Amino acid sequence: MSESLENSEASEPKKPSSSPGMMIWLLPLGVFLALVVLLWSGLGGNPQEVPSALVGKSVPQFELPSLHDPELKHVTEDFSGQAYLINVWGTWCPTCRIEHPDLLAIAEAGVPILGLNYKDERNAAKGYLEQFGNPFRWSVFDELGALGFDLGVTGAPETFLVDSQGVIRYRHVGVLTLAQWNQVLFPLYEEAGGVLEPDAQPMAP
Amino acid sequence: MNETVHDTLFNSLFKTKCCFVLLTLMSLIWSQPSFSGGIAVYEFESEQERAQFNSIIDELRCPKCKNQSVADSDAPIAIDIRDRVYQQLQDGASRDEIVQYMVDRYGQFVNYRPPLTASTLLLWFGPPLLVVLIMIIVFWRRAHATTPAELTQTESAQVDALLATYDMARAPDPAGAANTSTESQAPKNSGET
């Protein structure tokens, strides 16, 4: 008895606002759906991907010792005149190990890579390259992370593509796979004036 | 017996209070930016310089950890940035110069107080715009909600009649507090039929 009464009471106030009021009732649902779409689209993104401030700028000025010879100093200009990669790595970085075989393959194809040994120990780094192979045409030892800081590096591995004018064209954060190299970086590398060595072995996809 | 109950209750209250005070103190200590990381303790010539350092690292966003300021984060990169800020302050750089130095390397991303540009317009004016929009909707709804309040003469006569029957139904029952539901429903029923 009382239930039926309550029901009739509850439905009564809704009746007059059926047509224009319906829009208002639908508003929260609309807002909710809009939020779902917005948040859902955010899920797909890579949170580690931060727009780099360095793309389009010249490689910062630096003077760092060679990894293998502390007496030998390298400066920015030593590498200009060709397109090359800067790879930030360290023996303390497990994902650098994952990246290593692919770096070796890229280097084998004739792409010059400057290895930036970042916040590492010299002997450990040298041992690592001996053990796993050395993909770097040159290696600089950035013990305090000075060049890393000027490059806006937030960790390792990171890879920068530099064109023949010494301008940074692309920054890759995290492991660089051969697939990503072929799809994204290689076209940019060619655009930047980079060449592969004619007798280089073709890269596996 | 009664006293022991009181005693234990007091004890537990005391313990809770102690815990609360301890936690508050600990959180106060840990929220000091100079303590975070526990690696570098910076020394300043004046309190003003310290305050400036703290406010700068508080407004720089850690590029690695996203939702933390450089002051709050223990990520290696945040420690590096704190060191640089300190070093530059010692070299006499201004706040703007230091922020620009970081922006040059890490982009506007590190700036928790981004400048007003075309791309940050929504960021700056979005929230106040939203408030204004909501206020407009609220006022609009209010203005429209008042219009159907007017009753025709027959309707107001009906209301008067209903109220009269309600009062009549209510008056003879003095101890009505327990049966309010049946009371309020009864006259309504009679009014409808």
XYZ file of C-alpha atoms in Angstrom:
398
model
C 0.000 0.000 0.000
C 2.529 2.502 1.125
C 4.928 1.421 -1.603
C 2.513 2.096 -4.395
C 1.846 5.493 -2.893
C 5.500 6.360 -2.808
C 5.913 5.301 -6.392
C 3.099 7.483 -7.571
C 4.542 10.374 -5.606
C 8.013 9.912 -7.032
C 6.877 9.840 -10.616
C 4.643 12.867 -10.274
C 7.188 15.714 -10.160
C 9.030 14.356 -13.180
C 6.045 14.535 -15.499
C 5.954 18.269 -16.173
C 9.673 18.499 -16.975
C 9.684 15.650 -19.468
C 10.675 17.426 -22.695
C 13.030 20.343 -21.903
C 14.128 18.829 -18.597
C 15.322 15.654 -20.238
C 18.221 17.597 -21.716
C 19.351 18.622 -18.246
C 19.171 15.038 -17.033
C 21.286 13.960 -19.982
C 23.910 16.629 -19.331
C 25.870 14.688 -16.653
C 25.827 11.648 -18.911
C 27.209 13.755 -21.752
C 29.912 15.208 -19.529
C 30.757 11.714 -18.316
C 31.052 10.371 -21.842
C 33.227 13.319 -22.865
C 35.518 12.613 -19.902
C 35.683 8.930 -20.818
C 36.784 9.821 -24.352
C 39.334 12.347 -23.069
C 40.861 10.047 -20.468
C 40.757 7.049 -22.768
C 42.701 8.897 -25.440
C 45.256 9.833 -22.792
C 45.808 6.168 -21.929
C 47.361 5.422 -25.310
C 50.145 7.961 -24.963
C 53.613 7.219 -23.699
C 54.115 9.117 -20.441
C 57.874 9.090 -20.973
C 57.484 11.054 -24.177
C 58.108 14.661 -23.340
C 58.500 17.193 -26.125
C 62.192 17.904 -26.351
C 63.435 21.455 -26.111
C 66.558 20.518 -28.043
C 65.002 19.466 -31.356
C 65.879 22.109 -33.927
C 68.792 23.409 -31.869
C 72.489 22.812 -32.211
C 74.246 20.201 -30.142
C 75.359 21.953 -26.941
C 78.994 22.941 -26.636
C 80.978 20.396 -24.676
C 84.471 19.238 -23.970
C 84.647 15.724 -22.612
C 87.350 13.095 -22.366
C 87.264 10.041 -24.540
C 86.054 6.942 -22.733
C 89.097 4.934 -23.723
C 91.718 7.647 -23.397
C 91.318 10.171 -20.556
C 93.943 12.395 -22.130
C 92.017 12.742 -25.380
C 89.400 15.508 -25.266
C 86.446 15.657 -27.607
C 84.551 18.843 -28.437
C 81.284 19.397 -30.281
C 82.978 20.407 -33.529
C 84.841 17.096 -33.777
C 81.660 15.445 -34.987
C 80.130 18.063 -37.265
C 79.964 17.651 -41.024
C 78.004 14.411 -41.003
C 74.741 13.058 -39.735
C 75.180 10.900 -36.667
C 73.477 9.551 -33.586
C 74.216 10.353 -29.974
C 73.350 7.441 -27.725
C 73.157 8.051 -23.993
C 73.968 4.914 -22.053
C 75.451 3.516 -18.858
C 76.362 0.160 -17.420
C 73.915 0.903 -14.585
C 71.065 0.953 -17.095
C 69.442 -2.444 -17.710
C 67.386 -1.263 -20.673
C 70.613 -0.230 -22.387
C 71.488 -3.934 -22.461
C 68.237 -4.651 -24.270
C 68.988 -1.951 -26.803
C 72.594 -3.002 -27.363
C 72.202 -5.632 -30.135
C 70.057 -3.259 -32.183
C 72.603 -0.490 -31.772
C 75.283 -2.868 -33.008
C 73.169 -3.641 -36.079
C 72.602 0.057 -36.793
C 76.318 0.754 -36.416
C 77.176 -2.156 -38.677
C 75.104 -0.601 -41.424
C 77.442 2.362 -41.345
C 75.616 4.819 -39.131
C 78.107 6.760 -36.989
C 77.126 6.705 -33.322
C 78.630 8.840 -30.600
C 78.338 6.953 -27.331
C 77.708 9.235 -24.389
C 78.650 7.211 -21.354
C 76.463 8.896 -18.779
C 77.193 9.002 -15.033
C 79.160 5.803 -15.164
C 82.446 4.296 -14.129
C 85.106 4.291 -16.780
C 86.390 0.774 -16.226
C 82.943 -0.737 -15.989
C 81.963 0.967 -19.234
C 85.085 -0.206 -21.046
C 84.533 -3.765 -19.825
C 80.905 -3.654 -20.961
C 81.888 -2.632 -24.494
C 84.536 -5.332 -24.632
C 82.093 -7.960 -23.492
C 79.066 -7.057 -25.594
C 80.684 -5.329 -28.568
C 81.209 -1.659 -29.279
C 78.631 0.019 -31.522
C 80.127 3.471 -31.013
C 82.436 5.122 -33.516
C 83.397 7.514 -30.738
C 82.821 7.354 -27.014
C 82.862 10.240 -24.565
C 82.900 9.876 -20.824
C 80.361 12.141 -19.090
C 81.009 11.240 -15.492
C 78.947 14.042 -13.932
C 76.247 14.097 -16.577
C 77.133 17.609 -17.747
C 76.424 17.054 -21.446
C 73.484 14.896 -20.492
C 72.023 17.820 -18.583
C 72.577 20.219 -21.475
C 70.863 17.721 -23.773
C 67.845 17.580 -21.483
C 68.415 13.899 -20.785
C 66.176 12.455 -18.083
C 67.634 8.955 -18.031
C 69.105 6.292 -20.245
C 68.890 5.103 -22.918
C 68.157 8.105 -25.055
C 69.120 8.630 -28.670
C 69.500 11.907 -30.547
C 69.699 12.277 -34.303
C 72.046 15.064 -35.390
C 72.196 16.323 -38.967
C 75.315 17.316 -40.904
C 74.905 20.926 -39.735
C 75.133 19.844 -36.130
C 71.430 20.444 -35.470
C 69.440 17.948 -33.418
C 66.602 16.595 -35.531
C 65.020 13.980 -33.294
C 65.109 12.677 -29.754
C 64.165 9.132 -28.872
C 63.534 8.304 -25.220
C 63.933 4.692 -24.116
C 64.985 1.564 -25.964
C 65.553 2.132 -29.663
C 64.526 -0.963 -31.575
C 65.467 -1.774 -35.143
C 61.807 -1.488 -36.096
C 61.657 2.053 -34.710
C 64.931 2.887 -36.411
C 63.657 1.688 -39.769
C 60.264 3.359 -39.432
C 61.061 6.675 -37.790
C 64.727 7.472 -37.468
C 66.172 6.113 -40.687
C 64.030 8.335 -42.970
C 65.035 11.315 -40.831
C 68.654 10.204 -40.923
C 68.631 10.162 -44.724
C 66.881 13.525 -44.749
C 69.567 14.871 -42.442
C 72.241 13.960 -44.963
C 73.119 10.611 -43.450
C 74.404 7.767 -45.613
C 74.885 4.068 -45.105
C 78.160 2.505 -46.016
C 77.981 0.919 -49.477
C 79.479 -2.352 -48.354
C 77.455 -2.443 -45.180
C 75.360 -5.461 -44.411
C 71.629 -4.972 -44.807
C 69.765 -4.574 -41.546
C 67.316 -7.186 -40.477
C 63.908 -5.675 -39.904
C 35.617 -2.305 36.831
C 34.253 0.913 35.567
C 37.525 2.628 36.283
C 39.591 0.075 34.373
C 37.425 0.574 31.313
C 37.940 4.259 31.646
C 41.619 3.715 32.098
C 42.146 1.646 28.970
C 40.013 4.024 26.971
C 42.167 6.872 28.176
C 45.303 4.934 27.321
C 44.235 4.213 23.796
C 43.201 7.815 23.316
C 46.568 8.923 24.588
C 48.337 6.548 22.249
C 46.341 7.743 19.276
C 47.167 11.314 20.155
C 50.849 10.527 20.482
C 50.830 8.766 17.124
C 49.077 11.706 15.544
C 51.549 14.210 16.945
C 54.471 12.036 15.889
C 53.126 11.643 12.357
C 52.528 15.355 12.057
C 56.050 16.102 13.208
C 57.506 13.546 10.828
C 55.559 14.888 7.880
C 56.698 18.393 8.779
C 60.302 17.298 8.772
C 59.993 15.391 5.514
C 58.254 18.200 3.721
C 61.305 20.408 4.077
C 62.770 20.496 0.552
C 66.335 20.636 1.832
C 65.825 17.282 3.496
C 64.419 15.438 0.500
C 66.909 13.044 -0.969
C 68.973 13.391 2.129
C 72.002 13.682 -0.119
C 72.800 17.340 -0.457
C 72.260 19.917 2.227
C 72.618 23.329 0.712
C 74.109 26.185 2.616
C 73.008 29.736 2.120
C 74.318 33.084 3.191
C 70.896 34.397 4.050
C 67.423 33.107 4.804
C 66.187 35.138 1.864
C 68.455 33.223 -0.468
C 67.239 29.941 0.978
C 63.641 30.997 0.492
C 64.359 31.922 -3.107
C 66.034 28.555 -3.729
C 63.111 26.711 -2.201
C 60.540 28.626 -4.185
C 62.407 28.052 -7.458
C 62.750 24.293 -7.014
C 59.128 24.215 -5.929
C 58.034 25.690 -9.233
C 60.163 23.463 -11.429
C 58.561 20.233 -12.512
C 60.598 17.058 -12.441
C 60.993 15.984 -16.099
C 61.209 12.301 -15.187
C 58.566 11.878 -12.520
C 55.860 14.090 -14.115
C 53.634 14.920 -11.209
C 56.216 16.044 -8.724
C 58.140 19.219 -8.360
C 61.911 19.157 -8.384
C 61.746 19.924 -4.675
C 59.640 16.826 -3.965
C 61.386 14.303 -6.149
C 64.341 12.075 -5.420
C 64.876 11.151 -9.058
C 68.531 11.616 -10.076
C 67.522 14.237 -12.602
C 65.680 16.225 -9.917
C 68.794 16.132 -7.749
C 70.831 17.376 -10.731
C 68.397 20.215 -11.297
C 68.481 21.208 -7.619
C 72.289 21.259 -7.795
C 72.206 23.455 -10.884
C 69.697 25.841 -9.343
C 71.892 26.147 -6.259
C 75.030 26.632 -8.317
C 73.412 29.305 -10.463
C 72.045 31.131 -7.455
C 75.566 31.180 -6.038
C 76.758 32.630 -9.344
C 74.245 35.432 -8.955
C 71.682 34.369 -11.552
C 68.170 35.717 -11.238
C 65.081 33.583 -10.891
C 64.027 34.221 -14.491
C 67.463 33.345 -15.775
C 67.469 30.060 -13.900
C 63.993 29.097 -15.078
C 64.949 30.001 -18.656
C 68.099 27.882 -18.315
C 65.971 24.882 -17.391
C 63.374 25.597 -20.078
C 66.158 25.718 -22.690
C 67.082 22.170 -21.759
C 63.847 20.526 -20.701
C 61.237 22.647 -22.458
C 58.254 24.493 -21.025
C 57.347 21.140 -19.521
C 59.520 21.867 -16.476
C 57.846 25.179 -15.795
C 54.999 24.915 -13.310
C 54.199 28.553 -14.090
C 54.094 28.567 -17.886
C 54.124 31.912 -19.698
C 51.002 33.220 -21.381
C 51.184 32.148 -25.011
C 48.663 31.067 -27.623
C 49.115 27.430 -26.669
C 48.672 28.063 -22.953
C 45.585 30.299 -23.272
C 43.258 27.427 -22.395
C 45.474 26.490 -19.474
C 45.287 29.970 -18.016
C 41.707 30.893 -18.805
C 40.042 27.476 -18.991
C 39.207 27.131 -15.296
C 37.762 30.678 -14.792
C 35.880 30.241 -18.066
C 34.395 27.020 -16.740
C 33.315 28.741 -13.515
C 31.645 31.547 -15.469
C 29.933 28.983 -17.695
C 28.606 27.060 -14.713
C 27.388 30.283 -13.087
C 25.563 31.250 -16.278
C 23.889 27.828 -16.398
C 22.899 28.032 -12.736
C 21.420 31.528 -13.089
C 19.680 30.599 -16.308
C 18.103 27.583 -14.670
C 17.034 29.608 -11.670
C 15.431 32.260 -13.832
C 13.483 29.608 -15.696
C 12.574 27.596 -12.634
C 10.524 30.472 -11.136
C 8.129 30.844 -14.065
C 5.888 27.786 -13.564
C 5.253 28.778 -9.929
C 2.179 30.831 -10.816
C -1.142 29.098 -10.270
C -4.436 29.680 -11.903
C -7.391 30.653 -9.722
C -8.881 27.178 -9.779
C -5.546 25.667 -8.877
C -5.029 27.933 -5.896
C -8.560 27.157 -4.782
C -7.692 23.465 -4.966
C -4.575 24.069 -2.919
C -6.579 25.906 -0.285
C -9.087 23.074 -0.124
C -6.344 20.486 0.193
C -4.613 22.435 2.926
C -7.907 22.767 4.776
C -8.532 19.008 4.713
C -4.911 18.475 5.789
C -5.372 20.737 8.823
C -8.646 19.035 9.689
C -7.087 15.615 9.484
C -4.234 16.730 11.630
C -6.045 18.588 14.361
C -7.964 15.744 16.063
C -4.904 13.545 16.535
C -2.749 14.952 19.312
C -0.114 12.155 19.482
C 0.589 12.211 15.764
C 4.383 12.138 15.858
C 4.590 8.376 15.322
C 2.144 8.227 12.422
C 3.276 11.118 10.310
C 3.446 9.059 7.142
C -0.159 7.909 7.209
C -1.304 11.384 8.198
C 0.336 13.196 5.338
C -0.785 10.662 2.803
C -4.376 10.348 3.853
C -5.552 13.846 2.867
C -3.721 13.674 -0.408
C -5.581 10.538 -1.315
C -8.872 12.115 -0.453
C -7.995 15.152 -2.517
C -7.259 13.125 -5.601
C -10.362 11.013 -5.550
